[in-house]
Short mmCIF file of C-alpha atoms (C1' of nucleotides) in Angstrom, two decimals:
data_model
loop_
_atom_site.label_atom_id
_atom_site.label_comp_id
_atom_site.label_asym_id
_atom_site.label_seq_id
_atom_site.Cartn_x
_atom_site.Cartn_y
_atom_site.Cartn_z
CA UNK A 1 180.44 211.31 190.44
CA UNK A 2 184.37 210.40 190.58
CA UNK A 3 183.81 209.25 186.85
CA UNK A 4 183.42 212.42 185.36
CA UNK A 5 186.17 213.83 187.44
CA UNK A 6 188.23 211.09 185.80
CA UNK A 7 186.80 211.79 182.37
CA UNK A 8 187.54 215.31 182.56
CA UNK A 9 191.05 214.70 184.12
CA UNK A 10 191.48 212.40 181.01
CA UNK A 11 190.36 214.86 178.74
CA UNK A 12 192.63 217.51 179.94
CA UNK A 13 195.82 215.54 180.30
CA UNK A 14 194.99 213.74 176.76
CA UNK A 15 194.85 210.50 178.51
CA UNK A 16 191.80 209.79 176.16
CA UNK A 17 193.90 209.38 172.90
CA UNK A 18 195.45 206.51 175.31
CA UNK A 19 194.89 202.71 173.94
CA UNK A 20 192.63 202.14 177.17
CA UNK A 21 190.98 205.01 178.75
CA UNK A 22 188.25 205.37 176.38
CA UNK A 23 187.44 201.71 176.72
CA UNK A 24 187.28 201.88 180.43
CA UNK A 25 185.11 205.10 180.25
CA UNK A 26 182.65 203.27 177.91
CA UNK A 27 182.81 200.40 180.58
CA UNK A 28 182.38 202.14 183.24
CA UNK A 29 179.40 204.34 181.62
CA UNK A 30 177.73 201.24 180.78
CA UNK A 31 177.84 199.85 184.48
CA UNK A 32 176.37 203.13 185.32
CA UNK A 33 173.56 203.00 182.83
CA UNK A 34 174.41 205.59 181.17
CA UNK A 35 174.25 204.73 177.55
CA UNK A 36 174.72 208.13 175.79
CA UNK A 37 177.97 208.70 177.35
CA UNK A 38 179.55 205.08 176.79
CA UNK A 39 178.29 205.34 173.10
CA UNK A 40 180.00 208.91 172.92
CA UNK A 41 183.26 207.56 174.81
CA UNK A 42 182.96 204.58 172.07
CA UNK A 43 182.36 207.17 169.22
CA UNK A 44 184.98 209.82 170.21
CA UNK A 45 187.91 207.17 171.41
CA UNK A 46 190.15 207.87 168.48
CA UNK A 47 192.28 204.66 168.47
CA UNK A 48 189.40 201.52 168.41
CA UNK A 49 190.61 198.55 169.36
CA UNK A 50 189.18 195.08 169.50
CA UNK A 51 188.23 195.47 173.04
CA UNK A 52 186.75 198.63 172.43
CA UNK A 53 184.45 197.20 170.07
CA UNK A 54 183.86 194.36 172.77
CA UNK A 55 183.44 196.79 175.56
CA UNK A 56 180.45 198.52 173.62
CA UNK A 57 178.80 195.33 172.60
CA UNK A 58 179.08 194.23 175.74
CA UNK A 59 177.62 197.18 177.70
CA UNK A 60 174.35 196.84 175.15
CA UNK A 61 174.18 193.21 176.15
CA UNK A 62 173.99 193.80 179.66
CA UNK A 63 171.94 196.49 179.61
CA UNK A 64 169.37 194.75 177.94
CA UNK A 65 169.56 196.73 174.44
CA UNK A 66 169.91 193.82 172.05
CA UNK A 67 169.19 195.42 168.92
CA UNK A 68 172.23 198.25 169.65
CA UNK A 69 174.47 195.15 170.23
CA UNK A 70 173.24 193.45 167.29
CA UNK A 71 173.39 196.30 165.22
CA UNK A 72 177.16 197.23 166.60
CA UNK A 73 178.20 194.07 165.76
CA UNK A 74 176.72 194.14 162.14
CA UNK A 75 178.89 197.36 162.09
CA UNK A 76 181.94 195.97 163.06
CA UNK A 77 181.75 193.06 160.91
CA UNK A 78 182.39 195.57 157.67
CA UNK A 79 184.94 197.26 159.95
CA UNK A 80 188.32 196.12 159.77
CA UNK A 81 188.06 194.13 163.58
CA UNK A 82 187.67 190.49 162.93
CA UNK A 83 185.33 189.42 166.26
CA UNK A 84 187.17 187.16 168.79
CA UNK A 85 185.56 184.53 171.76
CA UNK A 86 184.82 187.50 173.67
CA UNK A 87 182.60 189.50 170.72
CA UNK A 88 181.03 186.09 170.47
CA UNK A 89 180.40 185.94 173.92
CA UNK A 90 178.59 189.04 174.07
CA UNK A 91 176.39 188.98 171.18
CA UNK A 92 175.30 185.37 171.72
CA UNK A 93 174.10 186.20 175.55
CA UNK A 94 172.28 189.63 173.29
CA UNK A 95 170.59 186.52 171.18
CA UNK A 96 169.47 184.59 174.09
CA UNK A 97 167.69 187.57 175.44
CA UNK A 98 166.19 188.23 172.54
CA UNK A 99 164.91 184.75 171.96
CA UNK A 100 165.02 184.73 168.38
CA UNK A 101 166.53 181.28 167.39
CA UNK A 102 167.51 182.10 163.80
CA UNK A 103 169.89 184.86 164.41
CA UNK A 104 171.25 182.61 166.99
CA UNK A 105 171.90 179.70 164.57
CA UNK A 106 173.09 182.16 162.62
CA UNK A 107 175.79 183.68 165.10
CA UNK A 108 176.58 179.70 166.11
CA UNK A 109 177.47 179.28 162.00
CA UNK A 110 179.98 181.54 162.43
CA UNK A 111 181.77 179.95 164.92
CA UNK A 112 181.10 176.29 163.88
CA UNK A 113 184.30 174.31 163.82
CA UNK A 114 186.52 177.33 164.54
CA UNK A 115 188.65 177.10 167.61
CA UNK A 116 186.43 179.55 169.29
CA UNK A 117 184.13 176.67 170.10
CA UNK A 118 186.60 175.38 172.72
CA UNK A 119 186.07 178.41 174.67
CA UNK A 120 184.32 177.32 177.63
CA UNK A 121 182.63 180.97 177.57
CA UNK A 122 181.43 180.80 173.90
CA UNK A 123 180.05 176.72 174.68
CA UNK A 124 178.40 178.04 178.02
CA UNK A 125 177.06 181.21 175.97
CA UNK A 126 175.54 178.80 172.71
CA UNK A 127 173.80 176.61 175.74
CA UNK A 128 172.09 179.45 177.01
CA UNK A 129 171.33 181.11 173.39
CA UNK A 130 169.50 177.90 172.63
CA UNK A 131 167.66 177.30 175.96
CA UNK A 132 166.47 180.97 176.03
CA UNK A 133 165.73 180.21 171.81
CA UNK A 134 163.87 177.17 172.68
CA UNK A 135 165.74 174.31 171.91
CA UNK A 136 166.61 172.90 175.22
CA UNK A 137 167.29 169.97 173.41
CA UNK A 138 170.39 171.36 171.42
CA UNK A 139 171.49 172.77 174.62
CA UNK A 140 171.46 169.27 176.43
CA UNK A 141 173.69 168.13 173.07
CA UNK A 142 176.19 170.91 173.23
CA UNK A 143 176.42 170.40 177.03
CA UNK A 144 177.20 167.05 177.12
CA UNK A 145 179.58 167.43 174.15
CA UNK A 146 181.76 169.69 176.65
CA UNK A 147 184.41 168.15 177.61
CA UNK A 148 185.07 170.99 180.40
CA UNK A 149 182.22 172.95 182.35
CA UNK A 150 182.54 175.25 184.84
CA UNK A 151 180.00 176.44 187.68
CA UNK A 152 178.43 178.86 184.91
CA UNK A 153 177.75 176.21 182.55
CA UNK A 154 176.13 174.07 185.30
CA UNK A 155 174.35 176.77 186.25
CA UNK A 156 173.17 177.83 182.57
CA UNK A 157 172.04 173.96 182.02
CA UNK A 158 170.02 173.89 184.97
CA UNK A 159 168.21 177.13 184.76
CA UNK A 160 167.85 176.09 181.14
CA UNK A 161 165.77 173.20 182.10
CA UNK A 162 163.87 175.42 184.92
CA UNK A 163 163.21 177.83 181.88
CA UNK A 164 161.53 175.21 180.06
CA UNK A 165 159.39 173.66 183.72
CA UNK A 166 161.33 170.57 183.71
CA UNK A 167 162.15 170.62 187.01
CA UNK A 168 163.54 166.76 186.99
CA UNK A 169 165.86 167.44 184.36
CA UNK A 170 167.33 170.69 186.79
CA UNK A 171 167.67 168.16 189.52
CA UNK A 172 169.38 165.51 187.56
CA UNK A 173 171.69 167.89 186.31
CA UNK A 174 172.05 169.07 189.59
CA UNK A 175 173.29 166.39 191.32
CA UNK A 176 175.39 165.52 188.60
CA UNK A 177 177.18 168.64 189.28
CA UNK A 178 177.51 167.83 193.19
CA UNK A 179 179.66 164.85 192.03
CA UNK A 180 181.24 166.20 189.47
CA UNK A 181 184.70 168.49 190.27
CA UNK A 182 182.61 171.94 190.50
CA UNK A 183 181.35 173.48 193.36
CA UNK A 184 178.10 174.72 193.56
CA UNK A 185 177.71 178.75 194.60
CA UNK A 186 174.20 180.45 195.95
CA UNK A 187 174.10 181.37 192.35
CA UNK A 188 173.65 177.28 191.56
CA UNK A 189 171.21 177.44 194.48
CA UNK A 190 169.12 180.06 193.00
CA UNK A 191 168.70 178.18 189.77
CA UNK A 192 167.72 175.17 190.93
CA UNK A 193 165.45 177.03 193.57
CA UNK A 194 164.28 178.52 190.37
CA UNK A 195 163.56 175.57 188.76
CA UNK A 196 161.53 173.70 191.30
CA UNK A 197 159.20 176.83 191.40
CA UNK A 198 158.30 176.58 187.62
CA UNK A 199 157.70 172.48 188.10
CA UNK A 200 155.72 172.75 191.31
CA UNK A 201 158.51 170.66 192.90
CA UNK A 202 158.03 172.11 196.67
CA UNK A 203 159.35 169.41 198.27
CA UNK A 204 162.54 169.36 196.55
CA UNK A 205 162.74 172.73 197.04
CA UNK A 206 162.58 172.71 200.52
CA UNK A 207 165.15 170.24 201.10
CA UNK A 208 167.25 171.71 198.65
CA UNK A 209 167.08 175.38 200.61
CA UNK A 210 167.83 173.91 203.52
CA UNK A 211 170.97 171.93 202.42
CA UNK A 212 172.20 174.77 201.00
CA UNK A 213 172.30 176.51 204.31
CA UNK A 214 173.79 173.00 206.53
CA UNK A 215 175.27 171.21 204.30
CA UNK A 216 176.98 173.92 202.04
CA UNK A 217 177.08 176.35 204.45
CA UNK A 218 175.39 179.45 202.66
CA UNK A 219 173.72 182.30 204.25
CA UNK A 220 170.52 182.91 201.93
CA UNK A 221 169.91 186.01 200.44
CA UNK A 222 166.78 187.54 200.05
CA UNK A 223 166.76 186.05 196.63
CA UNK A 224 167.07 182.99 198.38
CA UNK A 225 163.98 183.50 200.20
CA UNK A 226 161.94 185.47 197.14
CA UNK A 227 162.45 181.85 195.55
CA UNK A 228 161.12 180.03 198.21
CA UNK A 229 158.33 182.21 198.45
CA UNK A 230 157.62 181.70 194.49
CA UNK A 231 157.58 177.90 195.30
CA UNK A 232 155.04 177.57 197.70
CA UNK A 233 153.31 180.74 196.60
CA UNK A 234 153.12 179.22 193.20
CA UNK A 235 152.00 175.90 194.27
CA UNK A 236 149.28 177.07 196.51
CA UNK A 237 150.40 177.01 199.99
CA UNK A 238 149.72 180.72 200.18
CA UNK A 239 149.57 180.78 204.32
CA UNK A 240 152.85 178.64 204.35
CA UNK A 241 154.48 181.09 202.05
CA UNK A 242 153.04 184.42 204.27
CA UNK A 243 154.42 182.77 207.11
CA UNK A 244 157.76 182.09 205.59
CA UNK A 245 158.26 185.35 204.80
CA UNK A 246 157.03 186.26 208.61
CA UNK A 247 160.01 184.02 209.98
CA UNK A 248 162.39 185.13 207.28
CA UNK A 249 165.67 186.22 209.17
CA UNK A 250 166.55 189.04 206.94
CA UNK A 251 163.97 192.00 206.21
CA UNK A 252 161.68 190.96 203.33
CA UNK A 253 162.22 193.66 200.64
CA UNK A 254 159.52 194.42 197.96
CA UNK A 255 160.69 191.81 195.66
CA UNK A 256 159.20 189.26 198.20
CA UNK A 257 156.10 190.74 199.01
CA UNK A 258 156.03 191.24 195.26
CA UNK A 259 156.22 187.30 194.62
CA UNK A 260 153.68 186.51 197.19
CA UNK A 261 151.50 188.81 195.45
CA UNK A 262 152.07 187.12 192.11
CA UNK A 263 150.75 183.28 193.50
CA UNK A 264 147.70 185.78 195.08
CA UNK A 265 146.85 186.63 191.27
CA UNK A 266 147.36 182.87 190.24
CA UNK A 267 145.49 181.45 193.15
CA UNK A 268 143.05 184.50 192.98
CA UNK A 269 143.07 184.95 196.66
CA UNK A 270 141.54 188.70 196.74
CA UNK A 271 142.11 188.86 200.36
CA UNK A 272 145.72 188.38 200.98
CA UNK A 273 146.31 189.85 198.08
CA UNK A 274 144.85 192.93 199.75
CA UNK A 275 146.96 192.35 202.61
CA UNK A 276 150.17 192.09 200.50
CA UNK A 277 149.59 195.23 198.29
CA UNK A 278 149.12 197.42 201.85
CA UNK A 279 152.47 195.96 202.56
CA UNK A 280 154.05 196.82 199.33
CA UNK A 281 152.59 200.17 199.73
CA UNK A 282 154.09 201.18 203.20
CA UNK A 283 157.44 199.66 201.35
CA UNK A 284 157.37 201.48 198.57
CA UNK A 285 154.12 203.58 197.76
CA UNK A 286 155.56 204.78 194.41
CA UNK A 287 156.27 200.96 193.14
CA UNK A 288 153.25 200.11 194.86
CA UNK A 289 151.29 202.72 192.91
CA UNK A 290 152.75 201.50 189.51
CA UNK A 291 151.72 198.02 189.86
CA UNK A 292 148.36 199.80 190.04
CA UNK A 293 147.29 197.81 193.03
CA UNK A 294 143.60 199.80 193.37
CA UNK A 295 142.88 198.21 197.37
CA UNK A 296 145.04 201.14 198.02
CA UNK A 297 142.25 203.36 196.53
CA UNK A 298 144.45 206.86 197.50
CA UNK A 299 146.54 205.98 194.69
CA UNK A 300 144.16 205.39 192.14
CA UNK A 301 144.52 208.19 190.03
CA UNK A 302 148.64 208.40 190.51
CA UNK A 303 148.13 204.54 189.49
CA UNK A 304 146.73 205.41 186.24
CA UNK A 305 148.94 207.96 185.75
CA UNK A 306 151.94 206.35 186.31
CA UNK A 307 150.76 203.11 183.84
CA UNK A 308 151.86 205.40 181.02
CA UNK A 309 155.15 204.71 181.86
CA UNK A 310 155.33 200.57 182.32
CA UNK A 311 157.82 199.19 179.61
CA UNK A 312 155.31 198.58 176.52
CA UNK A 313 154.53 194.72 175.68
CA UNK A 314 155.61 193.48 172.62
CA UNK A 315 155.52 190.06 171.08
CA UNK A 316 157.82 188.61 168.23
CA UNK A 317 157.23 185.88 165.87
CA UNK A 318 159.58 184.69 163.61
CA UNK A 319 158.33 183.63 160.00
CA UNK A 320 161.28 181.82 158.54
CA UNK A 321 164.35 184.56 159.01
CA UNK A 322 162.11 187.62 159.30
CA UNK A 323 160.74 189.17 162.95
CA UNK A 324 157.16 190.49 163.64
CA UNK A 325 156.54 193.01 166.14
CA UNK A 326 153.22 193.32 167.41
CA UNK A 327 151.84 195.52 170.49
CA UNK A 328 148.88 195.92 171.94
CA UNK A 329 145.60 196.59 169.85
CA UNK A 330 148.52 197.07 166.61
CA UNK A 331 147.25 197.88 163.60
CA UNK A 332 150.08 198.88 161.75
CA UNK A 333 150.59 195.28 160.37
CA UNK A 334 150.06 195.11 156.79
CA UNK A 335 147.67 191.42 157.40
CA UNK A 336 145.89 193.38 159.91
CA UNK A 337 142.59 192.94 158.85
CA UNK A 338 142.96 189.26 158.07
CA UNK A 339 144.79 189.31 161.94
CA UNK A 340 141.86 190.48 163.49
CA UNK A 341 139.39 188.60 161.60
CA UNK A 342 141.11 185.50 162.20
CA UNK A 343 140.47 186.49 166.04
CA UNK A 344 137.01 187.26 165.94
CA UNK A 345 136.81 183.89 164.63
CA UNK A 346 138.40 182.11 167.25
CA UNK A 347 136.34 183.96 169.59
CA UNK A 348 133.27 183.35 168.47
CA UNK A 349 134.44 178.99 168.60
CA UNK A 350 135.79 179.49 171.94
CA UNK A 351 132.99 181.34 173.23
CA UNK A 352 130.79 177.74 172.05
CA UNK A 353 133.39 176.13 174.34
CA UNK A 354 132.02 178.08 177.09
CA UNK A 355 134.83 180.00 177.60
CA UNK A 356 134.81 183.49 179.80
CA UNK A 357 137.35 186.19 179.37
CA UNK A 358 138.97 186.35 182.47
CA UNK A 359 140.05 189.67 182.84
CA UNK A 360 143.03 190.74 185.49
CA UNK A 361 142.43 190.92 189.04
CA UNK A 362 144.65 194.33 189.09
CA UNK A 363 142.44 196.43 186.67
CA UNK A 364 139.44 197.12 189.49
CA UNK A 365 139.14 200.68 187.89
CA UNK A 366 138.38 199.66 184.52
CA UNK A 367 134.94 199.09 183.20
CA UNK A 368 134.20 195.45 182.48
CA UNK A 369 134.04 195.65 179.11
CA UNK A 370 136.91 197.99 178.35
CA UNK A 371 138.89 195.69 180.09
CA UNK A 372 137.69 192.62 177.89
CA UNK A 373 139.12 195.16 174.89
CA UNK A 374 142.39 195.66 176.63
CA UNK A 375 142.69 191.81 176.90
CA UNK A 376 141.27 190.93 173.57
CA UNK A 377 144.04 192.60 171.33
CA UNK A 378 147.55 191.55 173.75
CA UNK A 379 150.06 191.74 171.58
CA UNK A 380 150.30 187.53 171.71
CA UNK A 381 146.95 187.01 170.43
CA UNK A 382 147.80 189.08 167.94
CA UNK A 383 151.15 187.43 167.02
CA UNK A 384 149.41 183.89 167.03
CA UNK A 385 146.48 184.89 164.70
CA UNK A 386 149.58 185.58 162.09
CA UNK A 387 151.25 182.81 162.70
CA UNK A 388 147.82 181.14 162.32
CA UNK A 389 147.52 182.60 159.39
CA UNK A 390 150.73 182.57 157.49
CA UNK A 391 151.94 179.08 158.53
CA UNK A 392 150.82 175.80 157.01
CA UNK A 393 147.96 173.82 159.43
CA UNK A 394 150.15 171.77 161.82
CA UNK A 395 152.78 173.96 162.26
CA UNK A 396 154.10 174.57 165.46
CA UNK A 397 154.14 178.34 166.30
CA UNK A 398 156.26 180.09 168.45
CA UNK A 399 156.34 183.30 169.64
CA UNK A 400 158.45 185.74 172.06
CA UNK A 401 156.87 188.06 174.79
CA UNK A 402 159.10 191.01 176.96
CA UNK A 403 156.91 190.51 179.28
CA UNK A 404 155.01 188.16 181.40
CA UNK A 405 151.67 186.18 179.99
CA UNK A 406 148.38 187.45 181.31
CA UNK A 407 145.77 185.22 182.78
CA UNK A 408 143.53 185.67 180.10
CA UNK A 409 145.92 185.57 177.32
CA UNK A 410 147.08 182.10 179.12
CA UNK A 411 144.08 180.41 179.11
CA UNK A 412 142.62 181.65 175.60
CA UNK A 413 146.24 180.40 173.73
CA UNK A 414 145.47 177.00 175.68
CA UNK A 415 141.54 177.10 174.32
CA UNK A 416 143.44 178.06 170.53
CA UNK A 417 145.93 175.53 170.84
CA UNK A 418 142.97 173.03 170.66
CA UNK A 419 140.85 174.83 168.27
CA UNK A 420 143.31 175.08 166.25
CA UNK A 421 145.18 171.72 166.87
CA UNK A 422 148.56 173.44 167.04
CA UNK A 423 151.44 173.58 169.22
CA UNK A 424 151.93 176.82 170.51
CA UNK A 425 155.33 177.60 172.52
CA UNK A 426 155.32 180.96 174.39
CA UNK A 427 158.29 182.21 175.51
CA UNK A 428 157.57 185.16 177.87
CA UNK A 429 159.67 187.19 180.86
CA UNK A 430 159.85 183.99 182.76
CA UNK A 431 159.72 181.35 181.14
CA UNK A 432 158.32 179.15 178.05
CA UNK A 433 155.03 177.66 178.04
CA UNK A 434 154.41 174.87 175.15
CA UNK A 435 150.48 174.81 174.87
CA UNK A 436 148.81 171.48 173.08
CA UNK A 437 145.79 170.36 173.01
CA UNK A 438 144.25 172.64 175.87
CA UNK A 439 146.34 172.38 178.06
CA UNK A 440 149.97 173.98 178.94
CA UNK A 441 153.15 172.62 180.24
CA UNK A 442 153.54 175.09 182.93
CA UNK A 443 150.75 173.03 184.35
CA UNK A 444 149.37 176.43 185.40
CA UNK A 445 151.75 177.18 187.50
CA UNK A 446 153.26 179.74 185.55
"C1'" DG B 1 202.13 190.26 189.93
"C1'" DT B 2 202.06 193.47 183.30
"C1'" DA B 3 196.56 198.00 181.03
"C1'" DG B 4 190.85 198.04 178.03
"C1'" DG B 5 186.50 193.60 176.53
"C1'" DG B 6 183.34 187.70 178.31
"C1'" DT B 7 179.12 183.21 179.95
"C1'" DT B 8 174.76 182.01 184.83
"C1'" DA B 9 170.44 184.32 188.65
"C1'" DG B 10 167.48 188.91 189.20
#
DNA sequence: GTAGGGTTAG
């Protein structure tokens, strides 16, 4: 690669006790995903700067490692760099992907009525740190306190609202932007796209996909077409969506086939889900394999194998200022026992309610009741029987997921929710669900 | 035209 080359070359010639090389190597290591190196460029680069400080903050962010760009930014703040609209940039889009409203608040109070607020990047960066924190409503207010937006706050506000299933709210926003002074992009397109999926809006949808391409003249990208595969997957029309994807001008890549498979699992359509997974396989047989697809019973074994290695769940809940982790099955909790009692408990009034466990359509290898235990203990049952537990009746509870809800998991928070008469607000890899009384406002769509 | 750092989707 060129940028070792360069790094050497920099090395040599003492370019790296320059101002700017370092922070271009920890850049461009960051872009690469190469974390260890950027961190060393960062570590090694003699003369720090601002930027530098920025550049390393920044290359967390994007690579998804919040806590290192939280952390770095704790660090700086007893360093002698005072943060600037770009730090604040950074770490805010690091608190919207982790979810956790407090240390947003917290990273808004330090801002509040400074002159960085008229940044148009901080403003767009609070909206999104509250819609991905869970108050879409304090988004909305900042928003429309703006007195400038540009196509990325637009776009923030609208997948915002798609975020949170309220896919009239995307629209409305939406075509306030098509009269307002910004242009959409396929970007905007995506969002809304994005939004109608997660409100089952597949009319809208449609007719928005196909202005895009004659009226706004954009070519769609695949993503294009994954989305409008999600919306009539997710709504149902199954066929409709196999046969999009059969007339889709560009070559359908796994992500597609991928999304089709999802509405199989919500629509439990064994069949074409059989169909789709022999697809994915002659795409990709080692993705294939790892989403442990068992039709394709060749790959069994390598299936189980390779499950080792999926990204671990974990769920967060906040009690007042301070996080709980819990995984899987955790028992390192110190309320454990009280955790798991509390869940036995539940069980035993939703199993009066009649209620099943429903138990994934992916784990065919797994006996029945081993699979009831892998369900039982997800790390957001877990989470909930805490906040059950440590939060005054009434409360609402919210938790944070990395990744996306199980079926099970889904309907047994809706059964708790009115057990329990709480509100429970889920915010997982795609999206928040706000379960009341049964029932949850993804209205199952997911 | 003047170096190195920024928000959205996936």
């Amino acid at each position: 690669m060129l940028v070792y080359a360069i790094h050497g070359y920099s090395l040599k010639s003492g370019f790296l006790s320059h101002e700017s090389v370092p922070t271009a190597l920890t850049t461009v290591y960051s872009k690469m995903d190469e974390m260890e190196s950027a961190r060393k460029a960062f570590d090694e680069c003699t003369h720090k700067s601002l930027a530098s400080w920025n550049a390393m903050i920044s290359g967390y962010t994007q690579n998804g490692l919040t806590e290192d760009a939280i952390s770095l930014f704790r660090e700086m703040q007893k360093s002698e760099f005072r943060p600037n609209p770009i730090t604040i940039t950074c770490i805010l889009s690091a608190c919207a992907q982790l979810g956790t409203l407090s240390l947003g608040k917290w990273v808004h109070g330090l801002v509040r009525g400074s002159d960085f607020e008229s940044s148009i990047y901080v403003s767009t960066a609070l909206i999104g740190m509250y819609a991905k924190c869970g108050s879409i409503e304090e988004a909305r207010r900042l928003f429309d306190l703006m007195p400038k937006k540009n196509e990325v706050t637009w776009n923030t506000m609208i997948s915002g609202y798609g975020l949170h299933g309220h896919g009239h709210e995307a629209l409305n926003i939406f075509s306030e932007m098509l009269s307002s002074s910004v242009a959409p992009s396929p970007v905007t397109f995506l969002c809304v796209l994005y939004a109608c999926s997660h409100a089952g809006l597949v009319k809208e949808g449609n007719e928005i996909f196909n202005s895009m391409i004659h009226r706004y003249g954009f070519e769609p990208t695949v993503k294009h077409y994954a989305c409008m595969v999600d919306i009539l997957g997710r709504a149902g029309h199954l066929q409709r969506a196999l046969q999009f994807i059969e007339a889709m001008p560009v070559e359908p890549d796994p992500s597609v086939w991928q999304t089709l498979l999802g509405a199989c699992k919500i629509h439990k359509d064994t069949n074409l889900a059989r169909t789709v997974s022999e697809k994915l396989f002659e795409l990709d047989p080692d993705d294939a394999a790892d989403r442990n697809y068992p039709q394709a019973a060749t790959v069994g074994q390598e299936a189980k194998k390779r499950k080792l290695a999926k990204a671990p769940g974990y769920t967060l809940i906040e009690i007042g200022e301070t996080p709980h982790v819990f995984t899987s099955g955790d028992q390192s909790h110190p309320q454990v026992k009280a955790i798991y009692e509390k869940l036995e408990e539940l069980e035993g009034k939703m199993r009066e309610a009649g209620y099943q466990p429903e138990t994934e359509l992916a784990l065919h290898d797994v006996e029945e009741e081993e699979r009831e235990l892998m369900v039982k203990f997800h790390s957001e049952r877990l989470a909930i029987a805490f906040g059950l537990i440590v939060t005054e009746p009434g409360t609402e509870i919210r938790i944070i997921k990395n990744l996306r809800v199980c079926l099970d998991c889904h309907a047994v928070t809706k059964l708790i929710s009115k057990i329990t008469e709480r509100v429970i607000v889920v915010r997982d890899a795609n999206r928040f669900h706000h379960f009341k009384d049964g029932a949850c406002s993804c209205g199952d769509y997911w």
